XYZ file of C-alpha atoms in Angstrom:
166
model
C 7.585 16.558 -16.920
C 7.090 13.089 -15.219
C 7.926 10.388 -16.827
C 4.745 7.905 -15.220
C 0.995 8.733 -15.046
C -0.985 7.256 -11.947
C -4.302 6.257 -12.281
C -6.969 4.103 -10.178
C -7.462 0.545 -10.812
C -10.429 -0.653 -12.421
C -10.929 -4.291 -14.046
C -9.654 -3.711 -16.801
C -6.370 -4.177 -15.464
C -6.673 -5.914 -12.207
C -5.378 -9.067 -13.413
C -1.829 -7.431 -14.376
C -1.960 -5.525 -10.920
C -2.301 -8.238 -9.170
C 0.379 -10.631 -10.919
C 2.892 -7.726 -10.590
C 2.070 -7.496 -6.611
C 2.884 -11.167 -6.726
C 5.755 -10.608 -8.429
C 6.733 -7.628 -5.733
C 5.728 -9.910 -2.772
C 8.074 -12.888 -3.959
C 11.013 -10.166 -4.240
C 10.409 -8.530 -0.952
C 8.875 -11.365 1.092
C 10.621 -14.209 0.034
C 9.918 -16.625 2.588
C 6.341 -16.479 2.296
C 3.955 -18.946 0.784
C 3.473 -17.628 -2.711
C 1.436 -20.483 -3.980
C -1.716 -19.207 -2.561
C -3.134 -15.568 -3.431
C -3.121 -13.252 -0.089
C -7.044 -12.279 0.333
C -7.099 -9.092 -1.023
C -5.938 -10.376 -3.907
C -7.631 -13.505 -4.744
C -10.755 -10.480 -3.903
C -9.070 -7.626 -5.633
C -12.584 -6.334 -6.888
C -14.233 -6.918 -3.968
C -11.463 -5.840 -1.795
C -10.359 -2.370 -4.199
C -13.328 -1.635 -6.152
C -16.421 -2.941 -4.907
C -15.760 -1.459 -1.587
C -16.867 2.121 -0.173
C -12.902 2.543 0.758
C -11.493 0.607 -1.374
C -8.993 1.822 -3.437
C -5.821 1.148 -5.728
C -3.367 3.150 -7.914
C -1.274 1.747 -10.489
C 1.660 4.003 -12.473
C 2.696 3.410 -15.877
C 5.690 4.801 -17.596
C 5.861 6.646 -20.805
C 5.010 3.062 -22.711
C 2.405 2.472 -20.392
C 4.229 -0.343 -18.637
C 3.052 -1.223 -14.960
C 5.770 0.335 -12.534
C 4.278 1.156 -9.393
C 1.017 0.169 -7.221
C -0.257 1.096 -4.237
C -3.846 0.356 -2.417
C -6.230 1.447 0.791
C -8.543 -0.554 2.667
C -10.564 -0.236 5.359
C -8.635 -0.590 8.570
C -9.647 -4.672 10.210
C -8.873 -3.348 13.871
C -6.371 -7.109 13.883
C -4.019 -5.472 16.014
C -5.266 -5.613 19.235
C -2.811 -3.497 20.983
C -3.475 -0.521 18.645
C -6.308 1.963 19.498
C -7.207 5.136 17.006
C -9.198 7.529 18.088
C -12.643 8.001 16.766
C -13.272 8.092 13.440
C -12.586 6.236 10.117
C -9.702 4.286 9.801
C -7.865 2.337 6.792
C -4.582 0.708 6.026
C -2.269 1.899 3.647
C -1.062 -1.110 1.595
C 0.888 -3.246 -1.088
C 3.115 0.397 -2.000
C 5.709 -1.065 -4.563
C 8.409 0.947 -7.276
C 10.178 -0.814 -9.785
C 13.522 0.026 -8.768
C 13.982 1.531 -11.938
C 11.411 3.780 -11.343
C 12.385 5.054 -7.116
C 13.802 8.249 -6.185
C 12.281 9.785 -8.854
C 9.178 11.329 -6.617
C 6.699 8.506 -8.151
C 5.970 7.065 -4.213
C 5.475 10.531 -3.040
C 3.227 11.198 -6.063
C 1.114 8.188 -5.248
C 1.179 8.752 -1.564
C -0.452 12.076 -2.060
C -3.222 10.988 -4.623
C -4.190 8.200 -1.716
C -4.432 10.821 0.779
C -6.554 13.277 -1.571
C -8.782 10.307 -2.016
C -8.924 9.335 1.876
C -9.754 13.075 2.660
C -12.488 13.014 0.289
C -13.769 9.766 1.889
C -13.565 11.605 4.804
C -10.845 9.398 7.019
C -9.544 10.225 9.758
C -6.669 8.117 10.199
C -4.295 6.480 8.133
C -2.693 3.232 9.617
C 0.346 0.806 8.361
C 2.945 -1.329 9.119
C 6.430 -1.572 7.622
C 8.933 -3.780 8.336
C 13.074 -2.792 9.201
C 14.570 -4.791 6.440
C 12.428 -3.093 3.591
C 15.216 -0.857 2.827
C 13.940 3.212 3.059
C 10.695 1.861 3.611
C 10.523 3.057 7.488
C 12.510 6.934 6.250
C 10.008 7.298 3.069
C 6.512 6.888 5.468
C 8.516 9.302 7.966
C 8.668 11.617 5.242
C 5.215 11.224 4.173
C 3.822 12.808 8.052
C 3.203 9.319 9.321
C 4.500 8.843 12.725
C 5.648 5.338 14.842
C 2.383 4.303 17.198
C 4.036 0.724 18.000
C 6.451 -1.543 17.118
C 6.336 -5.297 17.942
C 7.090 -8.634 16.262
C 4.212 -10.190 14.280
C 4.205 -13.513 12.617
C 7.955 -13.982 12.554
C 8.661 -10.031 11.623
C 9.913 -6.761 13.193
C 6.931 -4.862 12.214
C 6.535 -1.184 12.808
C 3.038 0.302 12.828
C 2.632 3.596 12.152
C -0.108 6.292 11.621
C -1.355 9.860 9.951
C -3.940 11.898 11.552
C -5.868 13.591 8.195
């Protein structure tokens, strides 16, 4: 039996997803301006619930403490270099584990809940970028069917971009 539950973000929590994203992005991202909310997340419920593909998961363990998020937007086309056949497109975002909480399947688990609810949103494509120093990051989205389409450096970072045909 698990020990987490995943479930979609609504407003009643949004506020606590979004504090604990901050909270990931100062661990994993240092060096970036934290003062100033990214803007998905000053728009969270513009950007993850208002929207048509908008979408967010959060996972809870057994005393329903936040451990996990992960979101989808609709792909911005920003990358000029990248082209994706026809069809809907949109970016797989913000995935975060407690490290508590990893290599226990709970990534995997959310992974395949986004894809369920980008199939019945009928996308085609699944797009994202990772970067070389997030530790397992590049090996787990391998693992997941998504497959290398680029890699370049983008505002200061190795980034890898990568994609899954649905």
């Amino acid at each position: 039996m698990a020990d987490f539950h995943i479930r979609q973000v609504y407003l009643t929590t949004a506020n606590e997803v979004v504090n604990y994203v901050m909270g990931a992005r100062k661990e994993l991202f240092p060096m970036l301006d934290h003062e100033r909310l990214p803007k998905d997340l000053a728009k969270f419920e513009a950007t993850y619930i208002d929207q048509e593909i908008g979408f967010f998961l959060e996972a809870r363990d057994h005393a329903d403490r936040l451990i996990g998020v992960l979101g989808l937007v609709a792909y911005d086309h920003r990358f000029s270099f990248l082209s994706f056949s026809a069809g809907c497109v949109a970016e797989v975002v913000r995935l975060y584990i407690d490290p508590s909480h990893r290599r226990r399947g709970l990534a995997a688990n959310m992974v395949d809940k986004l894809i369920s609810y980008a199939r019945h949103q009928k996308i085609h494509t699944l797009y994202l970028h990772t970067h070389p120093f997030l530790t397992g990051a590049y090996d787990f989205w391998l693992k997941m069917g998504f497959e290398t389409v680029a890699e370049r450096e983008h505002s200061g970072f190795d980034t890898i971009h990568m994609q899954r045909k649905l």
